[in-house]
Coordinates of C-alpha atoms in Angstrom, one line a residue:
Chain C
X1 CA -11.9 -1.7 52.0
X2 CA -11.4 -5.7 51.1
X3 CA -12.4 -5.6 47.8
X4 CA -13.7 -9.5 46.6
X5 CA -12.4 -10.6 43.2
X6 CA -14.6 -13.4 41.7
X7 CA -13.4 -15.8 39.2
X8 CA -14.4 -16.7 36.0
X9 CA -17.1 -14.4 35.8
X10 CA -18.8 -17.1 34.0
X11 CA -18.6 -21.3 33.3
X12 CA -19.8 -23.5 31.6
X13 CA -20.4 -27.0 32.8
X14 CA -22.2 -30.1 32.2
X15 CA -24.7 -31.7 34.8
X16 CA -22.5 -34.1 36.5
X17 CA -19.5 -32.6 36.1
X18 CA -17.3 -30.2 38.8
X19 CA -17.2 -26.7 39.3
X20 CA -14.8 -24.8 40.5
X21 CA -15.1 -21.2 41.4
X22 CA -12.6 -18.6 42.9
X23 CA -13.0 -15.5 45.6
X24 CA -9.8 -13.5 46.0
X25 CA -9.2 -11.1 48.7
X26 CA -7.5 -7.9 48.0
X27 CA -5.9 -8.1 52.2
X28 CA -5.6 -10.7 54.5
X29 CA -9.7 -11.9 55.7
X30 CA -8.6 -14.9 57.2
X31 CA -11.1 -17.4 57.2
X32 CA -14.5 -14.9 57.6
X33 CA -15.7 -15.7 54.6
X34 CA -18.8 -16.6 53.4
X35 CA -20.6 -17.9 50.1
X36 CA -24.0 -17.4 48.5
X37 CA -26.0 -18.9 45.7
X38 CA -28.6 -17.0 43.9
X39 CA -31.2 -18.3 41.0
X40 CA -33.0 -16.2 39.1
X41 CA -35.8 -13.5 40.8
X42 CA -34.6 -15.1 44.2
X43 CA -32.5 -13.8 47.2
X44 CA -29.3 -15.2 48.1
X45 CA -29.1 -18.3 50.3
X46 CA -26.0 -18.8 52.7
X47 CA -24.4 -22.0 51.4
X48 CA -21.2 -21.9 53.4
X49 CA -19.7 -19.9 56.5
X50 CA -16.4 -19.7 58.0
X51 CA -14.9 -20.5 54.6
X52 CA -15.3 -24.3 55.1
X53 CA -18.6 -24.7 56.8
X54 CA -22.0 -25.8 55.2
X55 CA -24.6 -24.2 56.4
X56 CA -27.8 -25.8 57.6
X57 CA -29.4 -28.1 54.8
X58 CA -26.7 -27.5 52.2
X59 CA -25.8 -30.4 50.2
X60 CA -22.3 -32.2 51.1
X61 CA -21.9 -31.8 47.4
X62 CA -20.9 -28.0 48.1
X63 CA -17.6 -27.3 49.7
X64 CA -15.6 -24.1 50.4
X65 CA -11.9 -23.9 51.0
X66 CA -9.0 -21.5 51.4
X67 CA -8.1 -18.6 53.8
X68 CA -6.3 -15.6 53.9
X69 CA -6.6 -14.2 50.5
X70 CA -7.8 -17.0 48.2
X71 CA -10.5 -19.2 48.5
X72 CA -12.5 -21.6 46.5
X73 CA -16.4 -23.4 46.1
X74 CA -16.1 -26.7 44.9
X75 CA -19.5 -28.7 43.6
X76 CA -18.4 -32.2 43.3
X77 CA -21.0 -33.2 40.9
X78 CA -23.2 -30.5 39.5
X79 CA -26.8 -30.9 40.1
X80 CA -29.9 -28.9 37.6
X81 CA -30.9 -26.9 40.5
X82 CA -27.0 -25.9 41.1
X83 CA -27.2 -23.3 37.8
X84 CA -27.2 -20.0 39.4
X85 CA -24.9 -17.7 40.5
X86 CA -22.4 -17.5 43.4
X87 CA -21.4 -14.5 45.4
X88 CA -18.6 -14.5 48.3
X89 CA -18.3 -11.9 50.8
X90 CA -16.2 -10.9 53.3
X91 CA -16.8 -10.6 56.8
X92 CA -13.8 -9.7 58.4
X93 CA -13.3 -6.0 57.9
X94 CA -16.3 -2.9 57.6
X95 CA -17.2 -1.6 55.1
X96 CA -18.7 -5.5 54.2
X97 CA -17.7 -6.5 50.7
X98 CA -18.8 -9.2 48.1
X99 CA -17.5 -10.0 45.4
X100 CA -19.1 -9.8 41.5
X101 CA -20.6 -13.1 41.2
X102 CA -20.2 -16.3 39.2
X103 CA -22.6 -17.3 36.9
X104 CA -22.6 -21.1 36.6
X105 CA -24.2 -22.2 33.4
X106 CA -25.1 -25.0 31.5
X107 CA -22.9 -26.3 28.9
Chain A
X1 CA -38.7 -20.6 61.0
X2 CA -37.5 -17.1 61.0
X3 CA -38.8 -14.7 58.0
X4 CA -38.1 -11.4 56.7
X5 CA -40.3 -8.9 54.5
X6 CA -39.9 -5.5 53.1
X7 CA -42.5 -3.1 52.2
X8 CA -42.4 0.5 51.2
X9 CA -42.8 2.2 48.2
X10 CA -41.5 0.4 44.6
X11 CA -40.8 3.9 42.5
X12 CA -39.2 7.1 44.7
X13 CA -38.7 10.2 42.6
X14 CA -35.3 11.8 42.1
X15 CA -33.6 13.9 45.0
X16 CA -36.8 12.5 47.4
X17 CA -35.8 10.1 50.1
X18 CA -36.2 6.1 49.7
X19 CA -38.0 4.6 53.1
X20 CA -38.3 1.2 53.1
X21 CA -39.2 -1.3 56.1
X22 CA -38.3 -4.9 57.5
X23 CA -40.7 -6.4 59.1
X24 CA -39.4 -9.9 60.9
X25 CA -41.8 -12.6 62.3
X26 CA -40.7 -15.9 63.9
X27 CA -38.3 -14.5 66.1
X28 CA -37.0 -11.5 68.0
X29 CA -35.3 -8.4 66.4
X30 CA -33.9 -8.2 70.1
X31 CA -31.8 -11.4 69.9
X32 CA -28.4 -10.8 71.3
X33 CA -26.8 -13.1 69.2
X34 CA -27.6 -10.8 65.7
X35 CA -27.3 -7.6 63.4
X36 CA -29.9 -7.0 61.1
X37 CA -28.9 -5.6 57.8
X38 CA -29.4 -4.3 54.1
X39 CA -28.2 -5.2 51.0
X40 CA -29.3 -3.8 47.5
X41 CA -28.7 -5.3 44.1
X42 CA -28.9 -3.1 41.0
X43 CA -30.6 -5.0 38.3
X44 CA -28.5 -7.4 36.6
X45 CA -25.4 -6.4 39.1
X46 CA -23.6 -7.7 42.0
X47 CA -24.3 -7.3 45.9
X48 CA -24.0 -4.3 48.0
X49 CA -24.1 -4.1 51.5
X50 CA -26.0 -0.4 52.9
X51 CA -25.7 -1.2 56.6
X52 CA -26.2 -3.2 59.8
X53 CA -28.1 -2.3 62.8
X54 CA -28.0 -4.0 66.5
X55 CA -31.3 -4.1 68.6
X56 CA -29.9 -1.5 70.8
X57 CA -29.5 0.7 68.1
X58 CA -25.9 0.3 66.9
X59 CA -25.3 0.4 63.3
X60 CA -22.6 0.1 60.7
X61 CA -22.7 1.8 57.4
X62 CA -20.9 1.5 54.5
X63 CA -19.0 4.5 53.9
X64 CA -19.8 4.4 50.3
X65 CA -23.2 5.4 51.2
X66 CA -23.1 6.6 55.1
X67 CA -24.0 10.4 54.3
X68 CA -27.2 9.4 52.9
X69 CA -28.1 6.7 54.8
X70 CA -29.8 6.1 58.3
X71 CA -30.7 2.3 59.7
X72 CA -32.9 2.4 62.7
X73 CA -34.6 0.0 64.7
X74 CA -38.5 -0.6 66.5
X75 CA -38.5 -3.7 68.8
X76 CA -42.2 -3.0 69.9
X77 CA -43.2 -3.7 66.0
X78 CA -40.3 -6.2 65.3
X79 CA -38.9 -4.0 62.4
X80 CA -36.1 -2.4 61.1
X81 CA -36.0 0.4 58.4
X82 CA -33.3 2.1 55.7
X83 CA -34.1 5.7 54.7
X84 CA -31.8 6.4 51.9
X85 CA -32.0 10.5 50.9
X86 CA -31.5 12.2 47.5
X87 CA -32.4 9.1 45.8
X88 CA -30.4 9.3 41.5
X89 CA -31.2 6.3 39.4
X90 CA -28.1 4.6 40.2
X91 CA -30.3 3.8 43.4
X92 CA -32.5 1.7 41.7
X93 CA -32.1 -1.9 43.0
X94 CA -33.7 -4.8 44.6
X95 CA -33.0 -4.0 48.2
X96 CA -33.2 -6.8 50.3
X97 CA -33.3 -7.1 54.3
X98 CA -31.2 -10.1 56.2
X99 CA -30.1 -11.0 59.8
X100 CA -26.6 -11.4 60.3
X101 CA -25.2 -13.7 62.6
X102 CA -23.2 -11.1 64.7
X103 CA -21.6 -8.9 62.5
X104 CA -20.9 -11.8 59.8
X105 CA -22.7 -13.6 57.0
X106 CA -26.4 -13.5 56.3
X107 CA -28.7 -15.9 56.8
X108 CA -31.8 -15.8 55.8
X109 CA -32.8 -13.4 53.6
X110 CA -36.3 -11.5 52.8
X111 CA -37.1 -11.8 49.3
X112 CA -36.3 -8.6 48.0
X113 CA -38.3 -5.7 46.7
X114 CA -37.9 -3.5 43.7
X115 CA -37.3 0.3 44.4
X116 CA -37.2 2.3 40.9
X117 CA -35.9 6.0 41.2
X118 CA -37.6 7.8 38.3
X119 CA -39.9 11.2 37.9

């Protein structure tokens, strides 16, 4: 099993500012991952696929990057709607695994 | 605009079996293109996927879960179902229904629904 390591398990950031967050991969998923963003008392939405690709209607502010074992979401300039929290998962091996989640919060 | 929805029952008692069902409208469960899948969340936890199913009747479990799970599939009604068996609390979650894109990522989602396992 690929187990998903999210990183920080929290952060803090100002509207405007950049977040960073981090999905390590315990083996080798190439690029099949994916990310999602969850607000409160809502399912997930797919925000990017593939590691790198935005999915339909997702702001250009949202980027993914990495492969093989580490990979990150960037949002450029972090919008009030953007507070939630972000889950990767791995599609390149069964069992399918995500990881804990980020919590991006205001500062 | 495809959309998902599960129904069933919001509070199972413990050792009984879960039943839950996804009912999808704006498009076919019989695509070839997709899996159809769960996913539960535990309140205020992460994501964990149950299983996957293919119109044909194909599944993936996750072995975490596979002796007490079975996925399975009605294209005359457009709906998929979980039946999890001998239910403990740590089953309570938000289980949620999705269609994957092959067997990858999930997009979209249905909105969730609450089973509590309590007597």
């Amino acid at each position: 099993e690929r187990v998903m390591t999210q990183s920080p398990a929290t952060l803090s950031v100002s509207p405007g500012d950049r977040a960073t967050l981090s999905c390590r991969a315990s083996q080798n998923v190439i690029n099949n991952l994916a990310w999602y963003q969850q607000k409160p008392g809502q399912a997930p939405r797919l925000l990017i696929y593939g590691a790198s690709t935005r999915a339909t209607g997702i702001p250009a502010r949202f980027s993914g990057s990495g492969s093989g074992t580490e990979f990150t979401l960037t949002i450029s300039s972090l919008q009030s709607e953007d507070f939630a929290v972000y889950y990767c998962q791995q599609y390149n091996n069964w069992p399918l695994t995500f990881g804990g989640g980020t919590k991006v919060e205001i500062k | 605009q495809l959309q998902l929805q599960e129904s069933g029952p919001g509070l199972v008692k413990p050792s009984e079996t879960l039943s839950l069902t996804c009912t999808v409208s704006g498009g076919s469960i019989s695509s070839s293109s997709y899996y159809w899948g769960w996913i539960r969340q535990p309140p205020g936890k992460g994501l964990e996927w149950i299983g996957s199913i293919y119109y044909s009747g194909s599944t993936y479990y996750n072995p975490s879960l596979k002796s007490r799970v079975t996925i399975s599939v009605d294209t005359s009604k457009n709906q998929f179902s979980l039946k999890l068996n001998s239910v403990t609390a740590a089953d309570t979650a938000v289980y949620y229904c999705a269609r994957q894109l092959g067997t990858n990522w999930f997009d979209p989602w249905g909105q969730g629904t609450l089973v509590t396992v309590s007597s």
